[in-house]
Structure formats: structure tokens, C-alpha cells
Amino acid sequence: MDNGRAIATRLQSVTTNKSGLGLLFLMVGDESKNEAKLVVSRFPADSAILAEQREGELTVQFLERVFMKSATAYKAVVYRGVMTSTAFWTGKAVDKQINLGVAAISNYWIRDFLASDFRTTSAAGTRRLAEALRTATSTATDVTVRSEIVAAVRLARGMDGQTLSITSLLARLGLSDAAKGAACAHIPEHLLTEQFRLDADEFERHLPIRSVELDNGGLMMAPTPSFDEVFKREQVAGGERVRFVAEGVVIDDKLRKGRR
Amino acid sequence: MTTLSDEYSALRRDVLVPLAERLERHIKVLCAGLDRIDRITARAKAVDRFLEKAAKTDGDGVPKYVDPLRQIQDQVGARIVVYYLSDVAPASAIVEKYLRAIETKDIVPDSEKEFGYFGKYFILLMPSDVYDNAVPLGSGPEFFELQIKTLFQHAWSEAEHDLGYKPSTRLTTEQRRRVAFTAAQAWGADLIFDELHRGIEAAE
């Protein structure tokens, strides 16, 4: 009971004003000979039983609808590990209340209350995503798929700090199955669903330059974030032809080895 | 009956050795942009060293590890060897940026009058990137140990480890003093090389 009370007190102390009353469930048991399992979950509740202990008396107020407001909107975590003071535990957390733009809710649950963090750091997850998208643009044979992925890179830059996985990001950006397939083709399956917080600076570090090549031999290169401002793209009437217009002062002019 | 030695030997052969190879490649990729890296290595702990550690007890004779296969965190160990003391910080920054640190500490001797082990030490979560169908996620240890050392720290710790683990004899007081002397020499060499390096860089 003492441990349970300490956990509940900790949750109370880190719960933000965005969350209302909650009902806390704690379960602990032995998974195997040396391994314990701890389940912690929090369901939203409209109201609860309020017990106040004062000197020599306990005041109990019954507040209506004590049980959860919603059985499907909850946060939960399960930890497994060896029960010694020297062991580290890993766990799996779920946040059924997380929506776009409310990452703070997840942060208080994961970081402040559970004193935990994602297995994958922001930089590692973002680098993995950027490399997957870069590989997809260089290996996809369909130009439409490549264009979709370039557009996805532009949109993903705006998701700085958001919690996502490669799979969830591709779904949120509405990519076609072909583009999703190209982006995921070179990543082991277990990495596709691993959660991390997107780091826009890290993302840009791994995708710094965008290049567009035309069938007339023209090759344009510019920093990825400003490519569309540097090269204005115009659709030429009838068909797939496009015209790129760039304006500036020439500061360098070089000859390079070609691919042929 | 399967012994701990059998279990660890099989785990080492099937999981730890391939994991160490992958981890070494992974850390090399992460550190590719760093200057003055002498070497990056990763190894699976030898069977005899694992059994020796698993058998350790506390002051009351109680086994230190109730489940050594899951509690001993350096079954896979990695080391980044850098040239100079000032190269440790950039390497540490990369490690902390791309790998999930559980525990970090600077190893220094207990007293300012002593010389011995120096280095930066991490316990890190095994990155998911090193697993695949051949070595699936969950088949290996959750954690690994990583040390960042300068060339002199590395050279000293390797020699000291070799001498200290000779099973036949224990080092005498005089021998231990000599080992401490070499540690002091390595410590001084690190300081001077780092000063020289920074001085030359500043002049450039």
C-alpha cells in the first residue's frame, strides 16, 4: 500500500491541469522465477471517491460515476524486469488519449510520471527516417513516387517535436501505397513502428540538398528547405513538361564529372 | 542439466558475437563525422570472464546476481578510443544523442593521491537497429556497456587488465606501486598531448 500511495502521489504531483480526475490502477506480480511485472494505468474519471484523513477522523465523500469516463481513452504501461536494486527495466507504454498537438499529455505521463523515455532518441529516430526517405528517392523508379516522397519531406519538417513512428508519419501524410512501400523497403519491420520525437534540425542535417534533373540534361540543386523558392516551377501547357525559373547573381561556375 | 556456462556459451555464439559485430558497425556509422578517432570496437564478453563475474558475492556471501544472464550488463561491451582528452566530449555527445543512456559516469580514482583507471563509461540501451530476422529483437541483452578512452587510457587499461587477471599470482605492493606509476605517466602524457594539440589548433 505504501508503494501504491507513493506512486499515486507522484502521479498527482505531475498531472497537468489539462487532465481531469483520473482513476489509477496498479498491478504487480511475478512473471517467472526472477521476473516481476508491473502494470500501471490511468483512466479518465468524471468524479471519484474522495477520502481525506485528518487527526482522528476519515472523511469519505462518494462522488458519482467513480469508474472511468471512458474505457478506451487511457494511458497504461507494463514493465518487466528482475526484482533487484541493480537491474534496469524496460516496458511498453500506450497512450490512447494522445492526439496531434497534445504531445504534452504524453510527456507528463512518460517523462515526468514514469521517469522513462522512448527506446529511440529523437536524433536516432529522425536520422533513420531521413535516411529511409533519401534512399527511397534514389531507388524508386517511378517519378510520381519520388515526387510524393519529396513532398513528404517538406511536410515532415513541420512536425518538429511530435511523437511518431515511420509508419504513423507516412499514414498521416497520406502517401500512396507505392510511396509507403518505397520508404519502408530498406528498413527492418520492427523499426517501422518504433516511436520517437521528430527533430527538425536533425532531419534537415540528413537531407540538406534537393536536386531535380530534367530530360534535357538540366540539373538543379538547392538546400532542401528553400528549393521551391530558389527554383520557381511552372507547368507548361499540355503534358508533363515544366519550366524552372531562377534569379540571382552568379557567384560560382564549375565543371564537374558527369555520371556518364 | 544445462549449466550457466552452457547457456552463456550458446548465447554468446548465437547472439552476442553477431550483435557485437553489428553494434561496432553501427557506432562507426554514428561517429563517422568525428575527427581523431583511433578505433571503435565491440566484443562479446568471454565465457570465463562472465562466469567469474556471475559468481561474485557481496560482503555477506550473498550472490550479487540472482539472474546473471539478465543482470550482467557488459555481456556486450564497446569502446571508442580517441586521440586526446578534448576529443572525449564530442564522442560522448554523439553517443548521448543517438543512443539511449541509462547510466553515465566519469571513472576517476577515489583519491587525488591515486592513479589508475580513467575514462568515460556508459550503460546504454541496445539500439534496435542492430537486430534483424537473423538476430531478432528481444533475443539479446537489453543493455550494453560503452567506454570512451584516450589512446593512453586505453593502452594503460589493456596492460593493467592483462597483468591484473593473471591467475597465478597477486601483484605485490611494489608491483602495484609500479602499475600506479605507469597510470600517472599516462595521465600526464594525456594532459600534455592535449595541451599541445589545442595550442597547435589555436595557432592555425
GROMACS .gro file of C-alpha atoms in nm:
model
  464
    1MET     CA    1   0.000   0.000   0.000
    2ASP     CA    2   0.284   0.238   0.082
    3ASN     CA    3   0.439   0.188  -0.262
    4GLY     CA    4   0.100   0.232  -0.426
    5ARG     CA    5   0.035   0.551  -0.233
    6ALA     CA    6   0.376   0.687  -0.333
    7ILE     CA    7   0.304   0.612  -0.699
    8ALA     CA    8  -0.039   0.779  -0.677
    9THR     CA    9   0.109   1.084  -0.506
   10ARG     CA   10   0.373   1.110  -0.776
   11LEU     CA   11   0.109   1.094  -1.049
   12GLN     CA   12  -0.095   1.361  -0.872
   13SER     CA   13   0.207   1.590  -0.845
   14VAL     CA   14   0.291   1.577  -1.217
   15THR     CA   15  -0.063   1.573  -1.359
   16THR     CA   16  -0.125   1.892  -1.553
   17ASN     CA   17  -0.443   2.098  -1.547
   18LYS     CA   18  -0.529   1.961  -1.891
   19SER     CA   19  -0.618   1.628  -1.731
   20GLY     CA   20  -0.918   1.596  -1.506
   21LEU     CA   21  -0.972   1.338  -1.236
   22GLY     CA   22  -0.817   1.003  -1.303
   23LEU     CA   23  -0.857   0.651  -1.174
   24LEU     CA   24  -0.524   0.477  -1.116
   25PHE     CA   25  -0.482   0.101  -1.146
   26LEU     CA   26  -0.170  -0.075  -1.021
   27MET     CA   27  -0.099  -0.443  -1.065
   28VAL     CA   28   0.218  -0.622  -0.968
   29GLY     CA   29   0.303  -0.988  -0.992
   30ASP     CA   30   0.565  -1.246  -1.074
   31GLU     CA   31   0.610  -1.323  -1.441
   32SER     CA   32   0.859  -1.603  -1.380
   33LYS     CA   33   1.104  -1.711  -1.111
   34ASN     CA   34   1.314  -1.395  -1.113
   35GLU     CA   35   1.099  -1.162  -1.316
   36ALA     CA   36   0.831  -0.925  -1.196
   37LYS     CA   37   0.569  -0.745  -1.396
   38LEU     CA   38   0.419  -0.409  -1.306
   39VAL     CA   39   0.116  -0.264  -1.481
   40VAL     CA   40   0.018   0.098  -1.425
   41SER     CA   41  -0.282   0.253  -1.596
   42ARG     CA   42  -0.478   0.571  -1.564
   43PHE     CA   43  -0.833   0.612  -1.686
   44PRO     CA   44  -1.009   0.946  -1.700
   45ALA     CA   45  -1.292   0.976  -1.447
   46ASP     CA   46  -1.555   1.245  -1.411
   47SER     CA   47  -1.559   1.207  -1.038
   48ALA     CA   48  -1.432   0.977  -0.767
   49ILE     CA   49  -1.436   0.871  -0.406
   50LEU     CA   50  -1.261   1.136  -0.204
   51ALA     CA   51  -1.109   1.019   0.122
   52GLU     CA   52  -0.949   1.275   0.350
   53GLN     CA   53  -0.761   1.173   0.660
   54ARG     CA   54  -0.736   1.421   0.943
   55GLU     CA   55  -0.645   1.378   1.305
   56GLY     CA   56  -0.868   1.105   1.442
   57GLU     CA   57  -1.113   1.105   1.154
   58LEU     CA   58  -1.153   0.993   0.799
   59THR     CA   59  -1.399   1.182   0.581
   60VAL     CA   60  -1.524   0.989   0.283
   61GLN     CA   61  -1.727   1.151   0.012
   62PHE     CA   62  -1.892   0.944  -0.256
   63LEU     CA   63  -1.875   1.124  -0.584
   64GLU     CA   64  -2.083   0.995  -0.873
   65ARG     CA   65  -1.951   0.797  -1.168
   66VAL     CA   66  -1.635   0.693  -0.995
   67PHE     CA   67  -1.546   0.447  -1.264
   68MET     CA   68  -1.397   0.558  -1.582
   69LYS     CA   69  -1.543   0.820  -1.803
   70SER     CA   70  -1.415   0.624  -2.100
   71ALA     CA   71  -1.285   0.270  -2.112
   72THR     CA   72  -1.099   0.335  -2.435
   73ALA     CA   73  -0.917   0.660  -2.353
   74TYR     CA   74  -0.644   0.561  -2.114
   75LYS     CA   75  -0.273   0.558  -2.052
   76ALA     CA   76  -0.102   0.237  -1.949
   77VAL     CA   77   0.242   0.092  -1.912
   78VAL     CA   78   0.379  -0.252  -1.839
   79TYR     CA   79   0.731  -0.300  -1.708
   80ARG     CA   80   0.910  -0.633  -1.679
   81GLY     CA   81   1.235  -0.692  -1.504
   82VAL     CA   82   1.445  -0.862  -1.244
   83MET     CA   83   1.348  -0.756  -0.892
   84THR     CA   84   1.679  -0.623  -0.764
   85SER     CA   85   1.810  -0.278  -0.696
   86THR     CA   86   2.077  -0.315  -0.965
   87ALA     CA   87   1.851  -0.409  -1.258
   88PHE     CA   88   1.715  -0.173  -1.521
   89TRP     CA   89   1.366  -0.228  -1.650
   90THR     CA   90   1.217  -0.173  -1.990
   91GLY     CA   91   0.849  -0.150  -2.064
   92LYS     CA   92   0.581  -0.082  -2.317
   93ALA     CA   93   0.359   0.222  -2.283
   94VAL     CA   94   0.038   0.310  -2.457
   95ASP     CA   95  -0.139   0.644  -2.462
   96LYS     CA   96  -0.489   0.616  -2.602
   97GLN     CA   97  -0.552   0.984  -2.530
   98ILE     CA   98  -0.274   1.119  -2.747
   99ASN     CA   99  -0.381   1.324  -3.044
  100LEU     CA  100  -0.199   1.556  -3.273
  101GLY     CA  101  -0.085   1.870  -3.098
  102VAL     CA  102  -0.125   1.738  -2.744
  103ALA     CA  103   0.219   1.579  -2.703
  104ALA     CA  104   0.245   1.748  -2.362
  105ILE     CA  105  -0.003   1.496  -2.221
  106SER     CA  106   0.221   1.212  -2.326
  107ASN     CA  107   0.528   1.390  -2.197
  108TYR     CA  108   0.393   1.424  -1.845
  109TRP     CA  109   0.294   1.057  -1.842
  110ILE     CA  110   0.614   0.918  -1.991
  111ARG     CA  111   0.881   1.156  -1.869
  112ASP     CA  112   0.751   1.320  -1.553
  113PHE     CA  113   0.548   1.038  -1.401
  114LEU     CA  114   0.715   0.722  -1.526
  115ALA     CA  115   1.062   0.884  -1.538
  116SER     CA  116   1.107   0.694  -1.864
  117ASP     CA  117   1.178   0.779  -2.223
  118PHE     CA  118   1.150   0.622  -2.566
  119ARG     CA  119   1.396   0.348  -2.654
  120THR     CA  120   1.494   0.551  -2.959
  121THR     CA  121   1.631   0.903  -2.913
  122SER     CA  122   1.491   1.189  -3.120
  123ALA     CA  123   1.812   1.212  -3.320
  124ALA     CA  124   1.835   0.837  -3.386
  125GLY     CA  125   1.470   0.804  -3.493
  126THR     CA  126   1.483   1.117  -3.708
  127ARG     CA  127   1.808   1.010  -3.874
  128ARG     CA  128   1.659   0.668  -3.952
  129LEU     CA  129   1.351   0.834  -4.106
  130ALA     CA  130   1.558   1.082  -4.311
  131GLU     CA  131   1.784   0.806  -4.442
  132ALA     CA  132   1.482   0.595  -4.538
  133LEU     CA  133   1.329   0.883  -4.732
  134ARG     CA  134   1.659   0.970  -4.900
  135THR     CA  135   1.714   0.607  -5.003
  136ALA     CA  136   1.356   0.595  -5.136
  137THR     CA  137   1.410   0.900  -5.358
  138SER     CA  138   1.723   0.749  -5.506
  139THR     CA  139   1.592   0.396  -5.557
  140ALA     CA  140   1.226   0.448  -5.656
  141THR     CA  141   1.192   0.411  -6.030
  142ASP     CA  142   0.855   0.586  -6.057
  143VAL     CA  143   0.894   0.966  -6.076
  144THR     CA  144   0.549   1.015  -5.915
  145VAL     CA  145   0.661   0.814  -5.611
  146ARG     CA  146   0.980   1.021  -5.586
  147SER     CA  147   0.776   1.345  -5.604
  148GLU     CA  148   0.544   1.218  -5.329
  149ILE     CA  149   0.839   1.144  -5.105
  150VAL     CA  150   0.996   1.486  -5.169
  151ALA     CA  151   0.661   1.644  -5.076
  152ALA     CA  152   0.653   1.429  -4.762
  153VAL     CA  153   0.997   1.556  -4.664
  154ARG     CA  154   0.868   1.914  -4.691
  155LEU     CA  155   0.567   1.840  -4.472
  156ALA     CA  156   0.758   1.631  -4.217
  157ARG     CA  157   0.987   1.925  -4.142
  158GLY     CA  158   0.686   2.099  -3.989
  159MET     CA  159   0.630   1.823  -3.734
  160ASP     CA  160   0.917   1.917  -3.507
  161GLY     CA  161   0.876   1.773  -3.156
  162GLN     CA  162   0.585   1.547  -3.244
  163THR     CA  163   0.582   1.185  -3.133
  164LEU     CA  164   0.556   0.950  -3.428
  165SER     CA  165   0.686   0.636  -3.594
  166ILE     CA  166   0.785   0.594  -3.957
  167THR     CA  167   0.459   0.408  -4.023
  168SER     CA  168   0.241   0.665  -3.848
  169LEU     CA  169   0.414   0.955  -4.023
  170LEU     CA  170   0.366   0.804  -4.370
  171ALA     CA  171   0.000   0.740  -4.290
  172ARG     CA  172  -0.054   1.093  -4.159
  173LEU     CA  173   0.098   1.241  -4.473
  174GLY     CA  174  -0.142   1.039  -4.687
  175LEU     CA  175   0.123   0.880  -4.907
  176SER     CA  176   0.018   0.627  -5.169
  177ASP     CA  177   0.088   0.259  -5.104
  178ALA     CA  178   0.366   0.270  -5.364
  179ALA     CA  179   0.537   0.563  -5.189
  180LYS     CA  180   0.496   0.399  -4.847
  181GLY     CA  181   0.642   0.079  -4.988
  182ALA     CA  182   0.942   0.266  -5.129
  183ALA     CA  183   1.003   0.449  -4.799
  184CYS     CA  184   0.983   0.129  -4.594
  185ALA     CA  185   1.164  -0.101  -4.835
  186HIS     CA  186   1.507  -0.078  -4.675
  187ILE     CA  187   1.410  -0.077  -4.306
  188PRO     CA  188   1.361  -0.387  -4.088
  189GLU     CA  189   0.996  -0.422  -3.993
  190HIS     CA  190   1.046  -0.378  -3.618
  191LEU     CA  191   1.191  -0.030  -3.674
  192LEU     CA  192   0.889   0.095  -3.867
  193THR     CA  193   0.665   0.120  -3.561
  194GLU     CA  194   0.922   0.239  -3.309
  195GLN     CA  195   0.818   0.573  -3.159
  196PHE     CA  196   1.040   0.881  -3.137
  197ARG     CA  197   1.010   1.259  -3.129
  198LEU     CA  198   1.089   1.422  -3.462
  199ASP     CA  199   1.381   1.664  -3.452
  200ALA     CA  200   1.351   1.907  -3.746
  201ASP     CA  201   1.717   2.018  -3.729
  202GLU     CA  202   1.840   1.660  -3.735
  203PHE     CA  203   1.602   1.584  -4.021
  204GLU     CA  204   1.743   1.868  -4.226
  205ARG     CA  205   2.101   1.769  -4.146
  206HIS     CA  206   2.047   1.438  -4.324
  207LEU     CA  207   1.851   1.578  -4.617
  208PRO     CA  208   2.033   1.905  -4.683
  209ILE     CA  209   2.022   1.922  -5.063
  210ARG     CA  210   1.739   1.857  -5.306
  211SER     CA  211   1.817   1.809  -5.673
  212VAL     CA  212   1.589   1.792  -5.975
  213GLU     CA  213   1.708   1.661  -6.312
  214LEU     CA  214   1.527   1.726  -6.638
  215ASP     CA  215   1.524   1.514  -6.953
  216ASN     CA  216   1.707   1.793  -7.138
  217GLY     CA  217   2.019   1.741  -6.922
  218GLY     CA  218   1.938   2.025  -6.682
  219LEU     CA  219   2.025   1.960  -6.317
  220MET     CA  220   1.918   2.195  -6.035
  221MET     CA  221   2.040   2.177  -5.679
  222ALA     CA  222   1.944   2.385  -5.375
  223PRO     CA  223   1.906   2.347  -5.000
  224THR     CA  224   1.600   2.128  -4.938
  225PRO     CA  225   1.403   2.382  -4.731
  226SER     CA  226   1.436   2.664  -4.988
  227PHE     CA  227   1.440   2.467  -5.315
  228ASP     CA  228   1.089   2.575  -5.415
  229GLU     CA  229   1.173   2.941  -5.353
  230VAL     CA  230   1.507   2.922  -5.538
  231PHE     CA  231   1.360   2.747  -5.842
  232LYS     CA  232   1.008   2.862  -5.934
  233ARG     CA  233   0.827   2.583  -6.108
  234GLU     CA  234   0.576   2.650  -6.384
  235GLN     CA  235   0.362   2.394  -6.559
  236VAL     CA  236   0.393   2.408  -6.938
  237ALA     CA  237   0.054   2.367  -7.102
  238GLY     CA  238  -0.020   2.018  -7.223
  239GLY     CA  239   0.162   1.724  -7.077
  240GLU     CA  240   0.429   1.666  -6.817
  241ARG     CA  241   0.666   1.945  -6.921
  242VAL     CA  242   0.768   2.201  -6.664
  243ARG     CA  243   0.975   2.520  -6.666
  244PHE     CA  244   1.200   2.620  -6.375
  245VAL     CA  245   1.293   2.984  -6.331
  246ALA     CA  246   1.576   3.103  -6.105
  247GLU     CA  247   1.707   3.452  -6.050
  248GLY     CA  248   2.027   3.558  -5.871
  249VAL     CA  249   2.388   3.674  -5.903
  250VAL     CA  250   2.637   3.413  -6.034
  251ILE     CA  251   2.893   3.354  -5.759
  252ASP     CA  252   3.049   3.032  -5.896
  253ASP     CA  253   3.067   2.840  -6.221
  254LYS     CA  254   3.227   2.493  -6.230
  255LEU     CA  255   3.280   2.188  -6.447
  256ARG     CA  256   3.220   1.850  -6.283
  257LYS     CA  257   3.245   1.486  -6.374
  258GLY     CA  258   2.915   1.353  -6.504
  259ARG     CA  259   2.751   1.019  -6.441
  260ARG     CA  260   2.802   0.903  -6.799
  261MET     CA  261   2.129  -3.045  -1.686
  262THR     CA  262   2.214  -2.720  -1.861
  263THR     CA  263   2.469  -2.514  -1.669
  264LEU     CA  264   2.512  -2.139  -1.671
  265SER     CA  265   2.832  -2.195  -1.868
  266ASP     CA  266   2.642  -2.390  -2.137
  267GLU     CA  267   2.368  -2.129  -2.152
  268TYR     CA  268   2.606  -1.837  -2.180
  269SER     CA  269   2.829  -2.013  -2.435
  270ALA     CA  270   2.528  -2.076  -2.661
  271LEU     CA  271   2.400  -1.720  -2.615
  272ARG     CA  272   2.746  -1.582  -2.689
  273ARG     CA  273   2.787  -1.786  -3.006
  274ASP     CA  274   2.438  -1.735  -3.148
  275VAL     CA  275   2.353  -1.384  -3.035
  276LEU     CA  276   2.625  -1.184  -2.859
  277VAL     CA  277   2.903  -1.227  -3.114
  278PRO     CA  278   2.685  -1.126  -3.413
  279LEU     CA  279   2.532  -0.843  -3.206
  280ALA     CA  280   2.877  -0.710  -3.114
  281GLU     CA  281   2.979  -0.708  -3.482
  282ARG     CA  282   2.665  -0.517  -3.578
  283LEU     CA  283   2.699  -0.279  -3.286
  284GLU     CA  284   3.056  -0.198  -3.387
  285ARG     CA  285   2.942  -0.115  -3.741
  286HIS     CA  286   2.651   0.091  -3.607
  287ILE     CA  287   2.871   0.301  -3.375
  288LYS     CA  288   3.123   0.352  -3.656
  289VAL     CA  289   2.847   0.496  -3.876
  290LEU     CA  290   2.730   0.727  -3.594
  291CYS     CA  291   3.085   0.852  -3.531
  292ALA     CA  292   3.178   0.887  -3.899
  293GLY     CA  293   3.197   1.267  -3.880
  294LEU     CA  294   3.428   1.280  -3.577
  295ASP     CA  295   3.797   1.364  -3.604
  296ARG     CA  296   4.079   1.178  -3.429
  297ILE     CA  297   3.906   0.850  -3.358
  298ASP     CA  298   4.173   0.583  -3.329
  299ARG     CA  299   3.940   0.284  -3.320
  300ILE     CA  300   3.591   0.166  -3.240
  301THR     CA  301   3.547  -0.191  -3.125
  302ALA     CA  302   3.278  -0.407  -2.970
  303ARG     CA  303   3.313  -0.754  -2.820
  304ALA     CA  304   3.107  -1.026  -2.658
  305LYS     CA  305   3.227  -1.098  -2.303
  306ALA     CA  306   3.441  -1.410  -2.281
  307VAL     CA  307   3.278  -1.712  -2.115
  308ASP     CA  308   3.534  -1.735  -1.831
  309ARG     CA  309   3.503  -1.364  -1.751
  310PHE     CA  310   3.125  -1.390  -1.748
  311LEU     CA  311   3.128  -1.689  -1.512
  312GLU     CA  312   3.379  -1.515  -1.287
  313LYS     CA  313   3.153  -1.210  -1.263
  314ALA     CA  314   2.838  -1.420  -1.217
  315ALA     CA  315   2.995  -1.592  -0.917
  316LYS     CA  316   3.062  -1.266  -0.730
  317THR     CA  317   2.910  -1.224  -0.385
  318ASP     CA  318   2.853  -0.928  -0.155
  319GLY     CA  319   3.018  -0.885   0.186
  320ASP     CA  320   2.776  -1.137   0.345
  321GLY     CA  321   2.844  -1.404   0.085
  322VAL     CA  322   2.510  -1.350  -0.090
  323PRO     CA  323   2.531  -1.386  -0.470
  324LYS     CA  324   2.543  -1.043  -0.636
  325TYR     CA  325   2.344  -1.162  -0.937
  326VAL     CA  326   2.027  -1.369  -0.897
  327ASP     CA  327   1.983  -1.389  -1.274
  328PRO     CA  328   2.329  -1.325  -1.427
  329LEU     CA  329   2.216  -1.372  -1.786
  330ARG     CA  330   1.981  -1.078  -1.747
  331GLN     CA  331   2.160  -0.871  -1.486
  332ILE     CA  332   2.517  -0.856  -1.613
  333GLN     CA  333   2.516  -0.554  -1.837
  334ASP     CA  334   2.850  -0.581  -2.012
  335GLN     CA  335   2.785  -0.906  -2.198
  336VAL     CA  336   2.840  -0.683  -2.498
  337GLY     CA  337   3.096  -0.407  -2.449
  338ALA     CA  338   3.205  -0.137  -2.690
  339ARG     CA  339   3.494   0.106  -2.678
  340ILE     CA  340   3.568   0.427  -2.862
  341VAL     CA  341   3.935   0.523  -2.847
  342VAL     CA  342   4.008   0.888  -2.924
  343TYR     CA  343   4.344   1.064  -2.957
  344TYR     CA  344   4.324   1.341  -2.698
  345LEU     CA  345   4.131   1.432  -2.383
  346SER     CA  346   3.940   1.708  -2.564
  347ASP     CA  347   3.815   1.451  -2.817
  348VAL     CA  348   3.620   1.269  -2.544
  349ALA     CA  349   3.344   1.533  -2.525
  350PRO     CA  350   3.247   1.527  -2.896
  351ALA     CA  351   3.241   1.146  -2.891
  352SER     CA  352   3.027   1.150  -2.574
  353ALA     CA  353   2.788   1.398  -2.734
  354ILE     CA  354   2.734   1.165  -3.031
  355VAL     CA  355   2.677   0.867  -2.800
  356GLU     CA  356   2.422   1.058  -2.591
  357LYS     CA  357   2.250   1.196  -2.898
  358TYR     CA  358   2.197   0.871  -3.085
  359LEU     CA  359   2.196   0.606  -2.811
  360ARG     CA  360   1.975   0.592  -2.502
  361ALA     CA  361   2.193   0.633  -2.195
  362ILE     CA  362   2.077   0.462  -1.877
  363GLU     CA  363   2.385   0.541  -1.674
  364THR     CA  364   2.681   0.771  -1.737
  365LYS     CA  365   2.988   0.829  -1.526
  366ASP     CA  366   3.342   0.959  -1.543
  367ILE     CA  367   3.574   0.699  -1.394
  368VAL     CA  368   3.847   0.857  -1.183
  369PRO     CA  369   4.046   0.709  -0.893
  370ASP     CA  370   3.886   0.756  -0.549
  371SER     CA  371   4.157   0.986  -0.414
  372GLU     CA  372   4.355   1.270  -0.573
  373LYS     CA  373   4.667   1.088  -0.448
  374GLU     CA  374   4.589   0.779  -0.656
  375PHE     CA  375   4.637   0.695  -1.022
  376GLY     CA  376   4.453   0.417  -1.200
  377TYR     CA  377   4.152   0.384  -1.430
  378PHE     CA  378   4.032   0.695  -1.609
  379GLY     CA  379   3.763   0.711  -1.874
  380LYS     CA  380   3.405   0.783  -1.962
  381TYR     CA  381   3.163   0.499  -1.905
  382PHE     CA  382   2.805   0.443  -2.023
  383ILE     CA  383   2.536   0.181  -1.982
  384LEU     CA  384   2.320   0.213  -2.293
  385LEU     CA  385   2.010   0.050  -2.433
  386MET     CA  386   2.099  -0.184  -2.718
  387PRO     CA  387   1.978   0.004  -3.028
  388SER     CA  388   1.702  -0.169  -3.223
  389ASP     CA  389   1.900  -0.106  -3.544
  390VAL     CA  390   2.133  -0.400  -3.470
  391TYR     CA  391   1.854  -0.658  -3.480
  392ASP     CA  392   1.706  -0.825  -3.785
  393ASN     CA  393   1.549  -1.158  -3.881
  394ALA     CA  394   1.872  -1.347  -3.813
  395VAL     CA  395   1.910  -1.195  -3.465
  396PRO     CA  396   1.558  -1.084  -3.375
  397LEU     CA  397   1.473  -0.805  -3.131
  398GLY     CA  398   1.449  -0.948  -2.780
  399SER     CA  399   1.697  -1.230  -2.838
  400GLY     CA  400   1.992  -1.046  -2.684
  401PRO     CA  401   2.065  -0.832  -2.382
  402GLU     CA  402   1.870  -0.509  -2.337
  403PHE     CA  403   2.182  -0.313  -2.246
  404PHE     CA  404   2.548  -0.283  -2.331
  405GLU     CA  405   2.847  -0.106  -2.185
  406LEU     CA  406   3.042   0.157  -2.375
  407GLN     CA  407   3.367   0.324  -2.273
  408ILE     CA  408   3.532   0.625  -2.429
  409LYS     CA  409   3.905   0.639  -2.363
  410THR     CA  410   4.204   0.828  -2.492
  411LEU     CA  411   4.490   0.635  -2.651
  412PHE     CA  412   4.688   0.648  -2.327
  413GLN     CA  413   4.390   0.549  -2.109
  414HIS     CA  414   4.323   0.260  -2.346
  415ALA     CA  415   4.683   0.142  -2.355
  416TRP     CA  416   4.714   0.157  -1.977
  417SER     CA  417   4.385  -0.022  -1.905
  418GLU     CA  418   4.467  -0.303  -2.151
  419ALA     CA  419   4.808  -0.368  -1.994
  420GLU     CA  420   4.674  -0.335  -1.639
  421HIS     CA  421   4.388  -0.572  -1.719
  422ASP     CA  422   4.631  -0.827  -1.858
  423LEU     CA  423   4.859  -0.811  -1.555
  424GLY     CA  424   4.576  -0.794  -1.302
  425TYR     CA  425   4.399  -1.101  -1.438
  426LYS     CA  426   4.696  -1.337  -1.431
  427PRO     CA  427   4.551  -1.622  -1.227
  428SER     CA  428   4.882  -1.748  -1.085
  429THR     CA  429   4.988  -1.465  -0.855
  430ARG     CA  430   4.856  -1.149  -0.696
  431LEU     CA  431   5.056  -0.832  -0.752
  432THR     CA  432   5.283  -0.733  -0.467
  433THR     CA  433   5.271  -0.386  -0.310
  434GLU     CA  434   5.580  -0.288  -0.508
  435GLN     CA  435   5.427  -0.415  -0.832
  436ARG     CA  436   5.103  -0.231  -0.763
  437ARG     CA  437   5.304   0.087  -0.700
  438ARG     CA  438   5.475   0.041  -1.037
  439VAL     CA  439   5.138  -0.003  -1.208
  440ALA     CA  440   5.017   0.318  -1.038
  441PHE     CA  441   5.334   0.491  -1.163
  442THR     CA  442   5.251   0.398  -1.523
  443ALA     CA  443   4.896   0.527  -1.471
  444ALA     CA  444   5.038   0.860  -1.354
  445GLN     CA  445   5.265   0.870  -1.659
  446ALA     CA  446   4.972   0.800  -1.892
  447TRP     CA  447   4.765   1.069  -1.715
  448GLY     CA  448   5.047   1.322  -1.760
  449ALA     CA  449   5.103   1.226  -2.124
  450ASP     CA  450   4.731   1.278  -2.192
  451LEU     CA  451   4.740   1.626  -2.039
  452ILE     CA  452   5.050   1.732  -2.232
  453PHE     CA  453   4.939   1.592  -2.568
  454ASP     CA  454   4.602   1.763  -2.525
  455GLU     CA  455   4.771   2.095  -2.443
  456LEU     CA  456   4.996   2.058  -2.748
  457HIS     CA  457   4.702   1.968  -2.971
  458ARG     CA  458   4.493   2.262  -2.855
  459GLY     CA  459   4.788   2.500  -2.878
  460ILE     CA  460   4.865   2.395  -3.237
  461GLU     CA  461   4.496   2.416  -3.335
  462ALA     CA  462   4.470   2.766  -3.188
  463ALA     CA  463   4.784   2.877  -3.376
  464GLU     CA  464   4.636   2.753  -3.704
   0.00000   0.00000   0.00000
